[in-house]
mmCIF file of C-alpha atoms in Angstrom:
data_model
loop_
_atom_site.group_PDB
_atom_site.id
_atom_site.type_symbol
_atom_site.label_atom_id
_atom_site.label_comp_id
_atom_site.label_asym_id
_atom_site.label_seq_id
_atom_site.Cartn_x
_atom_site.Cartn_y
_atom_site.Cartn_z
ATOM 1 C CA MET A 1 -98.650 75.730 -55.587
ATOM 2 C CA ALA A 2 -97.196 77.176 -58.775
ATOM 3 C CA ALA A 3 -94.565 79.020 -56.728
ATOM 4 C CA LEU A 4 -93.546 75.791 -54.990
ATOM 5 C CA THR A 5 -93.272 74.051 -58.330
ATOM 6 C CA LEU A 6 -91.090 76.889 -59.652
ATOM 7 C CA ASP A 7 -88.847 76.725 -56.569
ATOM 8 C CA ALA A 8 -88.499 72.976 -56.956
ATOM 9 C CA ARG A 9 -87.533 73.402 -60.591
ATOM 10 C CA ASN A 10 -84.992 76.053 -59.704
ATOM 11 C CA ARG A 11 -83.447 73.831 -57.032
ATOM 12 C CA ARG A 12 -83.297 70.929 -59.441
ATOM 13 C CA THR A 13 -81.677 73.102 -62.102
ATOM 14 C CA MET A 14 -79.120 74.388 -59.589
ATOM 15 C CA GLY A 15 -78.432 70.814 -58.499
ATOM 16 C CA TRP A 16 -77.734 69.692 -62.055
ATOM 17 C CA ALA A 17 -75.529 72.737 -62.647
ATOM 18 C CA PHE A 18 -73.562 71.954 -59.485
ATOM 19 C CA LEU A 19 -73.091 68.328 -60.534
ATOM 20 C CA GLY A 20 -71.989 69.470 -63.981
ATOM 21 C CA ALA A 21 -69.412 71.797 -62.442
ATOM 22 C CA LEU A 22 -68.074 68.965 -60.277
ATOM 23 C CA ALA A 23 -67.828 66.691 -63.314
ATOM 24 C CA MET A 24 -65.878 69.313 -65.257
ATOM 25 C CA LEU A 25 -63.527 69.810 -62.310
ATOM 26 C CA ALA A 26 -62.898 66.070 -62.023
ATOM 27 C CA LEU A 27 -62.285 65.852 -65.762
ATOM 28 C CA GLY A 28 -59.740 68.653 -65.503
ATOM 29 C CA PHE A 29 -57.780 66.787 -62.841
ATOM 30 C CA ALA A 30 -57.992 63.508 -64.762
ATOM 31 C CA SER A 31 -57.039 64.937 -68.152
ATOM 32 C CA VAL A 32 -53.311 65.255 -67.430
ATOM 33 C CA PRO A 33 -52.693 61.631 -66.348
ATOM 34 C CA LEU A 34 -55.051 60.332 -69.027
ATOM 35 C CA TYR A 35 -53.243 62.352 -71.689
ATOM 36 C CA ARG A 36 -49.870 61.102 -70.370
ATOM 37 C CA LEU A 37 -51.114 57.502 -70.496
ATOM 38 C CA PHE A 38 -52.434 58.023 -74.021
ATOM 39 C CA CYS A 39 -49.022 59.363 -75.132
ATOM 40 C CA GLN A 40 -47.165 56.484 -73.491
ATOM 41 C CA VAL A 41 -49.317 53.884 -75.191
ATOM 42 C CA THR A 42 -49.462 55.458 -78.654
ATOM 43 C CA GLY A 43 -46.202 57.392 -78.868
ATOM 44 C CA PHE A 44 -48.235 60.538 -79.584
ATOM 45 C CA GLY A 45 -46.189 63.733 -79.451
ATOM 46 C CA GLY A 46 -42.931 61.826 -79.740
ATOM 47 C CA THR A 47 -43.380 60.057 -76.401
ATOM 48 C CA THR A 48 -40.935 57.156 -76.139
ATOM 49 C CA GLN A 49 -41.978 53.678 -75.027
ATOM 50 C CA VAL A 50 -40.882 51.476 -72.121
ATOM 51 C CA ALA A 51 -39.655 47.968 -72.932
ATOM 52 C CA THR A 52 -38.617 44.936 -70.923
ATOM 53 C CA MET A 53 -35.348 43.085 -71.383
ATOM 54 C CA SER A 54 -37.215 40.172 -72.967
ATOM 55 C CA GLU A 55 -38.763 42.557 -75.507
ATOM 56 C CA ALA A 56 -35.287 43.884 -76.261
ATOM 57 C CA GLN A 57 -34.000 40.362 -76.867
ATOM 58 C CA LEU A 58 -36.928 39.674 -79.201
ATOM 59 C CA ALA A 59 -36.139 42.877 -81.118
ATOM 60 C CA GLU A 60 -32.548 41.721 -81.544
ATOM 61 C CA GLN A 61 -33.772 38.471 -83.072
ATOM 62 C CA GLN A 62 -36.107 40.332 -85.426
ATOM 63 C CA ALA A 63 -33.302 42.697 -86.400
ATOM 64 C CA ALA A 64 -31.600 39.885 -88.295
ATOM 65 C CA SER A 65 -33.916 40.625 -91.212
ATOM 66 C CA ALA A 66 -33.278 44.381 -91.078
ATOM 67 C CA GLY A 67 -30.180 44.102 -93.226
ATOM 68 C CA GLY A 68 -27.989 46.033 -90.818
ATOM 69 C CA ARG A 69 -30.073 49.221 -91.137
ATOM 70 C CA THR A 70 -28.807 51.957 -88.831
ATOM 71 C CA PHE A 71 -30.062 55.270 -87.474
ATOM 72 C CA SER A 72 -28.153 58.273 -86.237
ATOM 73 C CA ILE A 73 -29.335 59.162 -82.732
ATOM 74 C CA ARG A 74 -28.872 62.750 -81.598
ATOM 75 C CA PHE A 75 -28.976 63.455 -77.854
ATOM 76 C CA ASP A 76 -30.402 66.740 -76.613
ATOM 77 C CA ALA A 77 -30.469 68.134 -73.050
ATOM 78 C CA ASN A 78 -32.337 71.111 -71.584
ATOM 79 C CA THR A 79 -33.297 72.514 -68.189
ATOM 80 C CA ALA A 80 -36.311 74.558 -67.138
ATOM 81 C CA ARG A 81 -35.700 78.225 -66.347
ATOM 82 C CA ASP A 82 -35.948 77.690 -62.581
ATOM 83 C CA MET A 83 -33.676 74.621 -62.616
ATOM 84 C CA PRO A 84 -30.105 75.473 -61.431
ATOM 85 C CA TRP A 85 -28.536 72.360 -62.963
ATOM 86 C CA GLU A 86 -25.961 71.806 -65.679
ATOM 87 C CA PHE A 87 -27.251 68.997 -67.863
ATOM 88 C CA ALA A 88 -25.694 67.558 -71.019
ATOM 89 C CA PRO A 89 -25.084 64.312 -72.914
ATOM 90 C CA VAL A 90 -21.603 62.788 -72.813
ATOM 91 C CA GLN A 91 -21.887 62.116 -76.541
ATOM 92 C CA ARG A 92 -23.946 64.277 -78.895
ATOM 93 C CA THR A 93 -24.624 61.648 -81.557
ATOM 94 C CA ASP A 94 -24.316 57.912 -81.993
ATOM 95 C CA THR A 95 -25.068 55.403 -84.738
ATOM 96 C CA VAL A 96 -27.155 52.383 -83.721
ATOM 97 C CA ALA A 97 -28.321 49.323 -85.602
ATOM 98 C CA VAL A 98 -32.047 48.670 -85.655
ATOM 99 C CA GLY A 99 -33.058 46.285 -82.871
ATOM 100 C CA GLN A 100 -29.692 46.432 -81.098
ATOM 101 C CA ARG A 101 -29.460 47.674 -77.517
ATOM 102 C CA ASP A 102 -27.333 50.745 -76.979
ATOM 103 C CA MET A 103 -26.546 53.029 -74.047
ATOM 104 C CA ALA A 104 -26.358 56.803 -73.850
ATOM 105 C CA THR A 105 -25.074 58.703 -70.833
ATOM 106 C CA TYR A 106 -26.068 62.142 -69.583
ATOM 107 C CA ILE A 107 -24.328 64.193 -66.899
ATOM 108 C CA ALA A 108 -26.169 66.432 -64.437
ATOM 109 C CA ARG A 109 -24.679 68.750 -61.825
ATOM 110 C CA ASN A 110 -26.464 70.778 -59.173
ATOM 111 C CA ASP A 111 -24.922 74.261 -59.251
ATOM 112 C CA SER A 112 -27.027 75.578 -56.373
ATOM 113 C CA SER A 113 -26.278 75.622 -52.647
ATOM 114 C CA VAL A 114 -29.307 73.509 -51.733
ATOM 115 C CA PRO A 115 -30.529 69.983 -52.595
ATOM 116 C CA ILE A 116 -32.738 69.925 -55.691
ATOM 117 C CA THR A 117 -35.206 67.243 -56.764
ATOM 118 C CA GLY A 118 -35.609 67.034 -60.517
ATOM 119 C CA THR A 119 -37.888 65.179 -62.907
ATOM 120 C CA ALA A 120 -37.156 64.728 -66.600
ATOM 121 C CA THR A 121 -39.662 64.997 -69.415
ATOM 122 C CA PHE A 122 -38.731 63.503 -72.756
ATOM 123 C CA ASN A 123 -39.676 63.054 -76.372
ATOM 124 C CA VAL A 124 -38.177 62.189 -79.733
ATOM 125 C CA GLU A 125 -38.173 63.871 -83.128
ATOM 126 C CA PRO A 126 -39.617 63.124 -85.562
ATOM 127 C CA GLU A 127 -42.693 62.530 -83.410
ATOM 128 C CA ALA A 128 -43.730 59.497 -85.446
ATOM 129 C CA ALA A 129 -40.614 57.692 -84.188
ATOM 130 C CA GLY A 130 -41.833 57.818 -80.575
ATOM 131 C CA ILE A 131 -43.765 54.555 -80.830
ATOM 132 C CA HIS A 132 -40.627 52.768 -82.084
ATOM 133 C CA PHE A 133 -38.068 54.198 -79.650
ATOM 134 C CA LYS A 134 -37.959 51.789 -76.692
ATOM 135 C CA LYS A 135 -36.222 52.499 -73.379
ATOM 136 C CA ILE A 136 -35.310 49.630 -71.063
ATOM 137 C CA GLN A 137 -33.673 51.707 -68.335
ATOM 138 C CA CYS A 138 -33.709 55.469 -67.908
ATOM 139 C CA PHE A 139 -33.057 58.105 -65.264
ATOM 140 C CA CYS A 140 -36.323 59.665 -66.414
ATOM 141 C CA PHE A 141 -38.301 56.814 -64.837
ATOM 142 C CA THR A 142 -37.650 58.184 -61.327
ATOM 143 C CA GLU A 143 -37.011 61.480 -59.567
ATOM 144 C CA GLN A 144 -33.397 62.549 -59.202
ATOM 145 C CA VAL A 145 -32.154 64.275 -56.036
ATOM 146 C CA LEU A 146 -28.815 66.084 -56.308
ATOM 147 C CA GLN A 147 -27.018 67.597 -53.352
ATOM 148 C CA PRO A 148 -25.285 70.988 -53.670
ATOM 149 C CA GLY A 149 -22.416 70.669 -56.156
ATOM 150 C CA GLN A 150 -23.128 66.974 -56.772
ATOM 151 C CA GLU A 151 -22.519 65.623 -60.274
ATOM 152 C CA VAL A 152 -23.936 62.322 -61.503
ATOM 153 C CA ARG A 153 -23.750 60.240 -64.667
ATOM 154 C CA MET A 154 -27.141 58.949 -65.771
ATOM 155 C CA PRO A 155 -27.475 56.153 -68.348
ATOM 156 C CA VAL A 156 -30.261 55.414 -70.820
ATOM 157 C CA LEU A 157 -30.508 51.878 -72.202
ATOM 158 C CA TYR A 158 -32.597 51.799 -75.378
ATOM 159 C CA PHE A 159 -33.189 50.284 -78.807
ATOM 160 C CA VAL A 160 -35.017 51.190 -82.003
ATOM 161 C CA ASP A 161 -37.765 48.667 -82.735
ATOM 162 C CA PRO A 162 -37.440 46.926 -86.130
ATOM 163 C CA ALA A 163 -41.102 47.833 -86.762
ATOM 164 C CA ILE A 164 -39.849 51.312 -87.642
ATOM 165 C CA LEU A 165 -38.777 49.948 -91.021
ATOM 166 C CA ASP A 166 -42.404 49.215 -91.920
ATOM 167 C CA ASP A 167 -43.702 52.646 -90.904
ATOM 168 C CA PRO A 168 -44.495 54.703 -94.046
ATOM 169 C CA ASP A 169 -44.445 57.915 -91.992
ATOM 170 C CA LEU A 170 -40.727 57.428 -91.419
ATOM 171 C CA ASP A 171 -39.567 56.619 -94.930
ATOM 172 C CA GLY A 172 -36.306 58.418 -95.594
ATOM 173 C CA VAL A 173 -35.682 59.302 -91.931
ATOM 174 C CA GLU A 174 -32.044 58.758 -90.992
ATOM 175 C CA GLN A 175 -31.748 60.568 -87.649
ATOM 176 C CA ILE A 176 -33.805 60.476 -84.453
ATOM 177 C CA THR A 177 -33.369 63.093 -81.738
ATOM 178 C CA LEU A 178 -33.834 62.001 -78.128
ATOM 179 C CA SER A 179 -34.537 65.079 -76.030
ATOM 180 C CA TYR A 180 -34.771 65.533 -72.255
ATOM 181 C CA THR A 181 -35.745 68.534 -70.172
ATOM 182 C CA PHE A 182 -35.174 68.549 -66.413
ATOM 183 C CA HIS A 183 -37.733 70.362 -64.285
ATOM 184 C CA ARG A 184 -37.726 71.182 -60.625
ATOM 185 C CA LYS A 185 -40.161 68.840 -58.914
ATOM 186 C CA PRO A 186 -43.462 70.652 -58.213
ATOM 187 C CA GLY A 187 -43.781 71.292 -54.504
ATOM 188 C CA ASP A 188 -40.108 70.492 -53.900
ATOM 189 C CA THR A 189 -39.750 71.626 -50.273
ATOM 190 C CA VAL A 190 -36.264 70.219 -49.727
ATOM 191 C CA ALA A 191 -34.596 73.143 -51.439
ATOM 192 C CA ALA A 192 -37.033 75.684 -50.039
ATOM 193 C CA ASP A 193 -36.555 74.461 -46.475
ATOM 194 C CA ALA A 194 -32.783 74.376 -46.827
ATOM 195 C CA ALA A 195 -32.727 77.899 -48.226
ATOM 196 C CA ALA A 196 -34.965 79.137 -45.417
ATOM 197 C CA ALA A 197 -32.744 77.474 -42.804
ATOM 198 C CA GLY A 198 -29.686 79.122 -44.316
ATOM 199 C CA LYS A 199 -31.308 82.513 -43.875
ATOM 200 C CA GLY A 200 -32.294 81.779 -40.303
ATOM 201 C CA GLU A 201 -35.966 81.539 -41.215
ATOM 202 C CA GLN A 202 -38.456 78.932 -40.102
ATOM 203 C CA PRO A 203 -39.271 76.469 -42.891
ATOM 204 C CA SER A 204 -42.893 76.428 -43.928
#
């Protein structure tokens, strides 16, 4: 009887351990999207915010009390090591008035011989400015597919929220850097299949 009780306890312990392992695995998968959502909501890590056109219009109305305060915006562009694109801003810096909509343009060109799907990650410096940097339209909202040798111009419509003027963490800040990095889409089979076809191989 004691042996049966011990076996039952062992099975129960193994069951709880198995459930714990499953919970940890699920948490691992959920952590990335949850962290991304947290950054988008709070601006943590310099994550910029998404705004509607009506929010932009409201910011313009609020900007009337900002006294014409301006910020220098610096535009930065990078590509991941496995990304065969040329990527750069048309203009390196611009001066924008708080609350006023402005547009920046980036240029990307696929220098490879196969189609490439890219996704852009982004942030601003200083990080505390992320919650106040609002984008209305951006190429970073969707994947970008460039054919071999194709070059595209990609706009970003944005504004700096007047609330930035009341943020003590940003006292004395005069320049904000908007930075993008293009990555090859994970699992991008378009380029792999095209490359395999060019070599006479069967695509996977």
